[in-house]
Short mmCIF file of C-alpha atoms and ligand atoms in Angstrom, two decimals:
data_model
loop_
_atom_site.label_atom_id
_atom_site.label_comp_id
_atom_site.label_asym_id
_atom_site.label_seq_id
_atom_site.Cartn_x
_atom_site.Cartn_y
_atom_site.Cartn_z
CA MET A 1 72.57 81.98 104.99
CA GLU A 2 74.12 78.84 103.59
CA GLY A 3 77.49 77.20 103.88
CA SER A 4 80.10 75.79 106.17
CA LEU A 5 82.52 77.67 108.40
CA ARG A 6 85.48 76.68 110.55
CA ILE A 7 85.30 78.54 113.85
CA GLN A 8 88.31 80.65 114.91
CA GLY A 9 90.44 79.74 117.93
CA SER A 10 89.22 80.99 121.29
CA LYS A 11 90.14 84.55 122.30
CA ASN A 12 89.33 84.06 125.96
CA ALA A 13 91.41 80.85 126.09
CA ALA A 14 94.36 82.31 124.17
CA LEU A 15 94.80 85.47 126.28
CA PRO A 16 95.52 83.84 129.69
CA ILE A 17 97.73 81.27 127.93
CA LEU A 18 99.82 84.10 126.46
CA ALA A 19 100.24 85.48 129.99
CA ALA A 20 101.06 81.99 131.31
CA SER A 21 103.92 81.66 128.83
CA LEU A 22 105.81 84.09 131.09
CA LEU A 23 105.72 81.79 134.12
CA CYS A 24 109.08 80.18 133.36
CA PRO A 25 111.80 80.49 130.71
CA LEU A 26 110.09 78.81 127.78
CA HIS A 27 110.02 78.38 124.02
CA CYS A 28 106.46 77.78 123.00
CA GLU A 29 104.43 77.43 119.86
CA LEU A 30 100.71 78.09 120.12
CA LEU A 31 98.45 76.90 117.34
CA ARG A 32 95.02 78.29 116.42
CA VAL A 33 95.53 81.59 118.18
CA PRO A 34 93.08 83.95 116.44
CA ARG A 35 94.37 87.12 114.75
CA LEU A 36 92.74 89.83 116.86
CA SER A 37 93.68 93.18 118.29
CA ASP A 38 93.40 91.77 121.85
CA VAL A 39 95.97 89.12 120.87
CA ASP A 40 98.17 91.87 119.37
CA ALA A 41 97.89 93.70 122.70
CA ALA A 42 98.96 90.59 124.67
CA LEU A 43 101.91 90.07 122.30
CA SER A 44 102.92 93.72 122.72
CA ILE A 45 102.89 93.25 126.50
CA LEU A 46 105.12 90.17 126.17
CA ARG A 47 107.54 92.09 123.94
CA SER A 48 107.58 95.08 126.28
CA LEU A 49 108.76 92.68 129.02
CA GLY A 50 111.61 91.40 126.85
CA CYS A 51 110.10 88.24 125.33
CA ARG A 52 110.19 87.36 121.67
CA ALA A 53 106.59 87.05 120.54
CA ASP A 54 105.50 86.75 116.89
CA GLN A 55 102.28 85.75 115.26
CA GLN A 56 102.74 83.88 111.98
CA PRO A 57 99.96 82.35 109.86
CA GLU A 58 100.70 78.89 111.40
CA GLY A 59 100.90 79.98 114.98
CA VAL A 60 102.29 82.21 117.69
CA TYR A 61 105.93 81.76 118.75
CA ILE A 62 107.07 82.92 122.15
CA ASP A 63 110.50 82.86 123.70
CA SER A 64 110.27 83.97 127.31
CA THR A 65 113.77 82.93 128.34
CA GLU A 66 115.12 86.46 128.64
CA VAL A 67 112.56 88.63 130.32
CA SER A 68 114.16 91.88 131.31
CA CYS A 69 111.54 93.75 133.30
CA CYS A 70 108.37 93.26 135.31
CA SER A 71 106.57 96.49 134.56
CA ILE A 72 103.79 96.95 131.98
CA PRO A 73 103.26 100.47 130.57
CA PRO A 74 99.78 101.96 131.27
CA ALA A 75 99.14 102.43 127.53
CA LEU A 76 99.35 98.64 127.07
CA MET A 77 97.37 97.87 130.24
CA GLU A 78 94.51 100.04 128.95
CA GLN A 79 94.13 98.13 125.71
CA MET A 80 92.19 95.21 127.21
CA ARG A 81 90.85 93.69 130.38
CA SER A 82 93.04 90.59 130.16
CA SER A 83 96.21 92.62 130.73
CA VAL A 84 95.48 92.16 134.44
CA ILE A 85 96.24 88.41 134.14
CA PHE A 86 99.91 89.27 133.67
CA MET A 87 99.92 90.19 137.38
CA GLY A 88 99.79 86.56 138.52
CA ALA A 89 102.37 85.45 135.95
CA LEU A 90 104.87 88.20 136.81
CA LEU A 91 104.47 87.66 140.56
CA ALA A 92 105.02 83.92 140.11
CA ARG A 93 108.19 84.36 138.10
CA PHE A 94 109.79 87.48 139.61
CA GLY A 95 108.00 88.15 142.88
CA GLU A 96 107.22 91.62 141.56
CA ALA A 97 104.86 93.33 139.11
CA TRP A 98 104.25 96.99 138.26
CA LEU A 99 100.94 97.49 136.51
CA SER A 100 97.96 99.82 136.25
CA MET A 101 94.21 99.37 135.99
CA PRO A 102 93.20 97.31 132.92
CA GLY A 103 90.95 98.54 130.08
CA GLY A 104 88.37 96.47 128.16
CA CYS A 105 84.72 96.71 127.11
CA LYS A 106 82.67 99.25 129.08
CA LEU A 107 80.06 97.04 130.72
CA GLY A 108 79.67 98.99 133.96
CA LYS A 109 81.97 98.77 136.98
CA ARG A 110 84.67 96.12 136.54
CA PRO A 111 86.72 96.12 139.75
CA ILE A 112 89.75 93.88 140.31
CA ASP A 113 89.27 93.40 144.07
CA LEU A 114 88.94 89.61 143.75
CA HIS A 115 92.22 89.44 141.82
CA LEU A 116 94.00 91.47 144.51
CA THR A 117 92.55 89.44 147.39
CA ALA A 118 93.69 86.23 145.69
CA MET A 119 97.25 87.59 145.23
CA ARG A 120 97.32 88.78 148.85
CA SER A 121 96.21 85.32 150.06
CA LEU A 122 99.33 83.94 148.39
CA GLY A 123 101.49 86.40 150.29
CA ALA A 124 101.74 89.32 147.86
CA GLU A 125 101.82 92.89 149.14
CA ILE A 126 100.00 95.27 146.84
CA GLU A 127 100.08 99.03 146.90
CA THR A 128 97.64 100.97 144.76
CA GLU A 129 97.95 104.65 144.02
CA ASN A 130 96.11 106.67 141.35
CA GLY A 131 95.35 103.59 139.31
CA SER A 132 98.87 102.18 139.46
CA LEU A 133 99.56 98.85 141.15
CA HIS A 134 102.79 97.69 142.71
CA CYS A 135 102.76 94.03 143.70
CA ARG A 136 105.58 92.30 145.58
CA ALA A 137 106.13 89.00 147.27
CA GLN A 138 109.45 87.86 148.74
CA LYS A 139 108.11 84.36 148.40
CA LEU A 140 104.63 83.34 147.33
CA ARG A 141 103.23 80.59 149.53
CA GLY A 142 100.44 78.20 148.70
CA SER A 143 97.20 78.89 150.53
CA GLU A 144 93.45 78.56 150.41
CA ILE A 145 91.68 81.13 148.27
CA GLU A 146 87.93 81.47 148.56
CA LEU A 147 86.35 83.45 145.73
CA PRO A 148 82.97 84.92 146.78
CA PHE A 149 82.01 85.08 143.09
CA PRO A 150 83.40 82.75 140.37
CA SER A 151 85.27 85.48 138.47
CA VAL A 152 86.92 84.10 135.35
CA GLY A 153 89.84 86.53 135.40
CA ALA A 154 90.48 86.22 139.16
CA THR A 155 90.48 82.41 138.88
CA GLU A 156 93.02 82.60 136.04
CA ASN A 157 95.22 85.06 137.90
CA ALA A 158 95.16 82.89 141.03
CA MET A 159 96.04 79.77 138.99
CA LEU A 160 99.08 81.51 137.49
CA ALA A 161 100.34 83.03 140.73
CA ALA A 162 99.87 79.70 142.55
CA CYS A 163 102.18 78.01 140.02
CA GLY A 164 105.01 80.10 141.47
CA ALA A 165 104.10 79.49 145.11
CA LYS A 166 105.78 77.12 147.51
CA GLY A 167 103.27 74.53 148.73
CA GLU A 168 99.74 73.70 147.73
CA THR A 169 97.02 76.18 146.78
CA LEU A 170 93.30 75.49 146.79
CA ILE A 171 91.02 77.85 144.89
CA ARG A 172 87.46 77.44 146.14
CA GLY A 173 84.50 79.02 144.37
CA ALA A 174 86.52 78.95 141.13
CA ALA A 175 85.01 79.84 137.76
CA ARG A 176 84.18 76.72 135.72
CA GLU A 177 84.32 78.14 132.19
CA PRO A 178 85.86 75.95 129.44
CA GLU A 179 88.67 78.52 129.13
CA ILE A 180 89.74 77.64 132.69
CA VAL A 181 89.96 73.98 131.67
CA THR A 182 92.10 74.96 128.66
CA LEU A 183 94.38 77.03 130.87
CA GLN A 184 94.82 74.04 133.17
CA ALA A 185 95.76 71.87 130.16
CA PHE A 186 98.36 74.43 129.10
CA LEU A 187 99.78 74.71 132.63
CA ARG A 188 100.05 70.92 132.82
CA ALA A 189 101.92 70.90 129.52
CA MET A 190 104.27 73.48 131.10
CA GLY A 191 104.93 71.12 133.99
CA ALA A 192 102.43 72.35 136.57
CA GLU A 193 100.78 70.05 139.05
CA ILE A 194 97.18 71.17 138.83
CA GLU A 195 93.76 69.53 138.90
CA GLY A 196 90.10 70.34 139.32
CA ALA A 197 89.52 72.93 136.56
CA GLY A 198 85.91 72.75 135.42
CA SER A 199 84.82 72.18 139.04
CA PRO A 200 84.51 74.86 141.76
CA CYS A 201 87.71 73.68 143.45
CA ILE A 202 91.12 73.82 141.78
CA ARG A 203 94.25 72.44 143.44
CA ILE A 204 97.69 73.64 142.38
CA GLY A 205 100.85 71.98 143.65
CA GLY A 206 103.54 74.02 141.89
CA LEU A 207 105.53 73.95 138.68
CA ARG A 208 108.41 71.78 137.50
CA PRO A 209 108.99 73.68 134.28
CA VAL A 210 109.63 72.24 130.86
CA LYS A 211 111.80 74.17 128.39
CA SER A 212 109.60 74.03 125.32
CA LEU A 213 106.10 73.06 124.29
CA ARG A 214 103.51 73.14 121.54
CA PHE A 215 99.85 73.68 122.32
CA ALA A 216 96.66 74.15 120.29
CA VAL A 217 93.87 76.43 121.47
CA GLY A 218 90.29 75.13 120.93
CA ALA A 219 87.43 76.77 119.05
CA ASP A 220 85.91 80.01 120.30
CA ARG A 221 82.52 79.15 121.80
CA ILE A 222 81.33 82.76 121.63
CA ALA A 223 82.29 83.04 117.94
CA ALA A 224 80.29 79.81 117.40
CA ALA A 225 77.40 81.37 119.34
CA THR A 226 77.65 84.45 117.10
CA PHE A 227 77.26 82.50 113.86
CA ALA A 228 74.50 80.33 115.32
CA CYS A 229 72.62 83.53 116.22
CA ALA A 230 73.32 84.94 112.74
CA VAL A 231 71.45 81.98 111.25
CA ALA A 232 68.65 82.46 113.79
CA CYS A 233 68.43 86.14 112.73
CA CYS A 234 68.56 85.67 108.98
CA GLY A 235 67.34 82.09 108.40
CA GLY A 236 69.24 79.44 106.47
CA ASP A 237 71.23 76.27 106.92
CA VAL A 238 74.83 76.51 108.12
CA GLU A 239 77.46 74.10 109.39
CA LEU A 240 79.92 75.33 112.04
CA ARG A 241 83.04 73.17 112.20
CA GLY A 242 85.41 72.50 115.09
CA VAL A 243 82.86 73.38 117.77
CA ASP A 244 82.21 71.63 121.08
CA ALA A 245 78.44 72.21 121.16
CA ARG A 246 78.27 71.26 124.87
CA GLN A 247 80.09 74.51 125.64
CA ILE A 248 77.15 76.54 124.31
CA SER A 249 74.33 74.19 125.25
CA ALA A 250 72.62 76.93 127.31
CA LEU A 251 72.32 79.07 124.15
CA LEU A 252 71.44 76.17 121.85
CA HIS A 253 68.62 75.21 124.21
CA PHE A 254 66.95 78.61 123.62
CA LEU A 255 67.62 78.66 119.88
CA ASN A 256 66.03 75.25 119.65
CA ALA A 257 63.04 76.35 121.73
CA ALA A 258 62.70 79.36 119.41
CA GLY A 259 62.29 77.06 116.41
CA CYS A 260 65.81 76.46 115.06
CA ASP A 261 66.85 72.90 114.16
CA ILE A 262 70.13 71.98 115.74
CA ILE A 263 72.13 68.88 114.90
CA THR A 264 75.51 68.21 116.47
CA LYS A 265 77.89 65.45 115.45
CA ASN A 266 81.66 65.06 115.70
CA ARG A 267 82.44 68.69 116.44
CA VAL A 268 80.16 69.93 113.69
CA LEU A 269 77.17 72.02 114.66
CA ARG A 270 74.49 72.35 112.00
CA ILE A 271 71.84 74.99 112.51
CA ARG A 272 68.76 75.57 110.37
CA ALA A 273 66.17 78.30 110.73
CA GLN A 274 63.19 79.27 108.62
CA GLY A 275 60.64 82.05 108.92
CA ARG A 276 59.82 83.88 112.16
CA LEU A 277 61.07 82.32 115.37
CA THR A 278 59.14 82.21 118.64
CA ALA A 279 60.09 84.26 121.70
CA VAL A 280 61.82 82.32 124.48
CA GLY A 281 62.74 82.81 128.07
CA PRO A 282 63.05 84.10 130.57
CA VAL A 283 66.77 84.08 129.80
CA VAL A 284 69.07 84.74 132.76
CA THR A 285 72.81 85.20 132.32
CA GLU A 286 74.88 83.22 134.82
CA PRO A 287 78.40 81.92 135.37
CA TYR A 288 79.19 78.77 133.34
CA PRO A 289 77.45 76.38 132.76
CA GLY A 290 74.60 78.92 132.83
CA PHE A 291 73.66 81.17 129.93
CA PRO A 292 76.78 83.19 128.98
CA THR A 293 76.66 86.96 129.34
CA ASP A 294 78.73 87.24 126.15
CA ALA A 295 75.92 85.57 124.20
CA GLN A 296 73.21 87.82 125.68
CA PRO A 297 73.38 90.61 123.03
CA LEU A 298 73.56 87.93 120.31
CA LEU A 299 70.41 86.15 121.46
CA MET A 300 68.75 89.55 121.82
CA ALA A 301 69.48 90.21 118.12
CA ALA A 302 67.94 86.84 117.22
CA MET A 303 64.74 87.61 119.19
CA LEU A 304 64.02 91.04 117.66
CA ARG A 305 61.70 89.56 115.02
CA ALA A 306 60.44 86.56 117.00
CA ARG A 307 56.71 86.16 117.70
CA GLY A 308 55.98 87.24 121.28
CA ARG A 309 57.94 88.77 124.14
CA THR A 310 61.39 87.70 125.30
CA PHE A 311 62.64 88.66 128.76
CA ILE A 312 66.37 88.71 129.41
CA ARG A 313 67.92 89.29 132.83
CA GLU A 314 71.60 90.21 132.97
CA THR A 315 73.19 89.22 136.28
CA ILE A 316 76.91 89.34 135.46
CA PHE A 317 77.63 92.88 134.29
CA GLU A 318 75.98 96.11 135.44
CA GLN A 319 75.56 97.72 132.04
CA ARG A 320 75.33 95.14 129.36
CA PHE A 321 72.29 96.35 127.43
CA ARG A 322 74.08 99.22 125.73
CA GLN A 323 73.32 97.63 122.37
CA ALA A 324 69.55 97.99 122.97
CA PRO A 325 69.06 101.69 122.01
CA GLU A 326 71.10 101.09 118.85
CA LEU A 327 69.02 98.03 117.91
CA CYS A 328 65.89 100.15 118.36
CA ARG A 329 67.09 102.35 115.47
CA LEU A 330 66.38 99.34 113.24
CA GLY A 331 62.76 99.38 114.40
CA ALA A 332 63.23 96.86 117.24
CA ARG A 333 61.06 97.24 120.35
CA ILE A 334 63.17 96.77 123.47
CA ARG A 335 62.44 98.13 126.92
CA VAL A 336 65.26 98.07 129.43
CA ASP A 337 64.49 98.35 133.11
CA GLY A 338 67.65 98.04 135.21
CA ARG A 339 69.02 94.53 134.74
CA THR A 340 66.05 93.30 132.66
CA ALA A 341 65.29 93.78 128.98
CA GLU A 342 61.93 93.04 127.41
CA ILE A 343 61.92 92.47 123.67
CA LEU A 344 58.64 92.64 121.82
CA GLY A 345 59.19 90.89 118.50
CA VAL A 346 58.31 92.96 115.42
CA GLU A 347 57.46 91.65 111.97
CA ALA A 348 60.28 93.42 110.19
CA LEU A 349 63.32 95.60 110.88
CA HIS A 350 64.48 98.40 108.60
CA GLY A 351 67.94 99.69 107.69
CA ALA A 352 69.58 102.35 109.88
CA ALA A 353 72.92 103.79 110.96
CA LEU A 354 74.24 102.26 114.21
CA ALA A 355 77.38 102.60 116.29
CA ALA A 356 79.02 99.64 118.04
CA THR A 357 79.12 100.10 121.82
CA ASP A 358 81.30 97.11 122.75
CA LEU A 359 82.55 93.83 121.27
CA ARG A 360 79.52 91.52 121.56
CA GLY A 361 77.04 94.39 121.35
CA GLY A 362 78.67 95.43 118.07
CA ALA A 363 78.44 91.88 116.71
CA ALA A 364 74.76 91.78 117.71
CA MET A 365 74.17 95.00 115.73
CA ILE A 366 75.71 93.45 112.62
CA LEU A 367 73.48 90.36 112.94
CA ALA A 368 70.36 92.44 113.44
CA ALA A 369 71.30 94.74 110.54
CA LEU A 370 71.72 91.71 108.26
CA SER A 371 68.19 90.61 109.09
CA ALA A 372 66.75 94.11 108.42
CA GLU A 373 65.21 95.21 105.13
CA GLY A 374 67.36 97.74 103.30
CA GLU A 375 70.86 98.94 103.98
CA SER A 376 72.40 99.61 107.39
CA THR A 377 75.77 100.85 108.55
CA VAL A 378 77.49 99.89 111.79
CA LEU A 379 80.18 102.35 112.77
CA ASP A 380 82.85 100.62 114.81
CA GLU A 381 85.86 102.13 116.50
CA GLY A 382 87.73 98.87 116.85
CA HIS A 383 85.50 96.91 119.26
CA ILE A 384 84.70 94.08 116.85
CA ARG A 385 88.28 93.40 115.75
CA ARG A 386 89.15 92.84 119.40
CA GLY A 387 87.33 89.53 119.34
CA TYR A 388 86.49 88.40 115.81
CA GLU A 389 88.86 87.24 113.12
CA ASP A 390 87.47 88.46 109.75
CA LEU A 391 83.85 88.60 110.93
CA GLU A 392 82.67 90.27 107.72
CA LEU A 393 84.45 87.74 105.46
CA CYS A 394 82.99 84.82 107.42
CA LEU A 395 79.48 86.26 107.20
CA GLU A 396 80.00 87.01 103.51
CA SER A 397 81.02 83.40 102.88
CA LEU A 398 77.60 82.40 104.27
CA GLY A 399 75.84 84.74 101.85
CA ALA A 400 75.66 88.00 103.79
CA ASN A 401 75.97 91.24 101.90
CA ILE A 402 78.42 93.18 104.03
CA LEU A 403 81.15 95.64 103.26
CA LEU A 404 83.90 96.70 105.60
CA GLU A 405 85.14 100.23 105.13
CA GLY A 406 88.26 101.80 106.54
C1 LIG B 1 85.66 87.09 131.33
C2 LIG B 1 85.62 87.09 129.81
C3 LIG B 1 84.43 87.88 129.32
C4 LIG B 1 83.14 87.39 129.97
C5 LIG B 1 83.28 87.31 131.49
C6 LIG B 1 82.09 86.67 132.18
C7 LIG B 1 87.95 86.98 129.14
C8 LIG B 1 89.10 87.68 128.51
N1 LIG B 1 86.83 87.70 129.32
O1 LIG B 1 85.83 88.43 131.75
O2 LIG B 1 84.35 87.74 127.91
O3 LIG B 1 82.11 88.29 129.66
O4 LIG B 1 84.45 86.54 131.83
O5 LIG B 1 81.87 85.39 131.70
O6 LIG B 1 88.01 85.80 129.43
N2 LIG B 1 84.24 91.16 139.39
C9 LIG B 1 84.44 91.83 140.58
N3 LIG B 1 85.70 91.87 141.08
C10 LIG B 1 86.76 91.27 140.48
C11 LIG B 1 86.54 90.59 139.26
C12 LIG B 1 85.26 90.55 138.74
O7 LIG B 1 83.51 92.40 141.15
O8 LIG B 1 87.88 91.35 141.00
C13 LIG B 1 82.88 91.14 138.79
C14 LIG B 1 82.86 91.90 137.45
O9 LIG B 1 82.73 93.28 137.64
C15 LIG B 1 81.66 91.27 136.77
C16 LIG B 1 81.71 89.83 137.26
O10 LIG B 1 82.53 89.82 138.44
O11 LIG B 1 80.50 91.89 137.23
C17 LIG B 1 82.27 88.86 136.23
O12 LIG B 1 83.60 89.19 135.94
P1 LIG B 1 84.71 88.12 135.52
O13 LIG B 1 84.15 86.74 135.57
O14 LIG B 1 85.94 88.43 136.29
O15 LIG B 1 84.92 88.52 134.00
P2 LIG B 1 86.27 88.78 133.23
O16 LIG B 1 87.30 87.82 133.67
O17 LIG B 1 86.56 90.24 133.29
#
């Protein structure tokens, strides 16, 4: 693979920001929002609530001045996991939200108990019945929220709800992901008094809303991780532009140990790989700044042909090795035992027909298929478009031979 690529804007930063645009009557312009089906789903939710929300080539425009309802239809809730973040925003603005259980990638059980506990700590009453959720709060009041696990979504939901509360809120045990820091920057631009994002303790003092704002979303660290792993899989010399390499240092550490050359300078990440890599590990997925669970299937793809055995332990999601049996169709040798996968590197992979199981698993299959001898097909029912803007065109621009059908 050869060439230079500008990395798309971050999906996981853009989605909570789209929900946050509901917090107060606002005209906002968001730059570098990627064109993805998850973003389409968030825009559909905003429109269903009465906002104007359009995605143009230059950016997303939202007018949330005239929101007419606080209920999200189940068909929209099911389209992605991030729909649940609208709960905090609706409660903050209207003191009421009617929702249902969110959808998203099937990675095992994905409860929302931490989200609900956080809302209840702020004074919300929540009734659940057959998957539907009715949340109400006469008045949200600032309080101390202790998260027993640093859930990204629950931290975001708590940040949004706390913006509508009277008094100060402290979120302890908060997630520290870069997307939380971006959400804080957006909330500040909206007029929120908030500090601490990036640390385990976030303090929110309330919101003195502005009427309009313009905000640019940063590069998608998992998209950057995907292309870095593509080079590790296939070999080559590629420049990824617009990337904050520190955000994926846990992955870059292993790619480097495996034999890739990595040079970072001024938001450009250059990665070079040649010949067979060496197995690394053990790799353990952890909350940020640990090794990201979203990069786990991608690193797995890069290790399929490495010399030696790689051990990967998945601690975040219950069932996040669903890509493994599909990768084995290419001739890979992977043994999964509960939360651990053992990859025995093989000399070569061969072409096969695979089916994408989820977003990052599907991307991993494409990377592995590119590094296999002969032709492969990856059947995808829409998982990959949820998170990647023109994945096949980007890979093609780096020299991959890939055709998207349908
Ligand atoms: C976010 C990211 C996703 C990433 C994940 C972990 C977005 C849109 N998605 O997902 O790409 O893989 O962080 O880095 O930003 N949990 C509970 N109860 C809860 C909430 C979570 O038990 O109420 C558990 C989950 O089941 C999971 C773990 O906590 O096992 C991590 O979940 P969480 O950090 O909330 O992930 P998401 O916000 O869903």
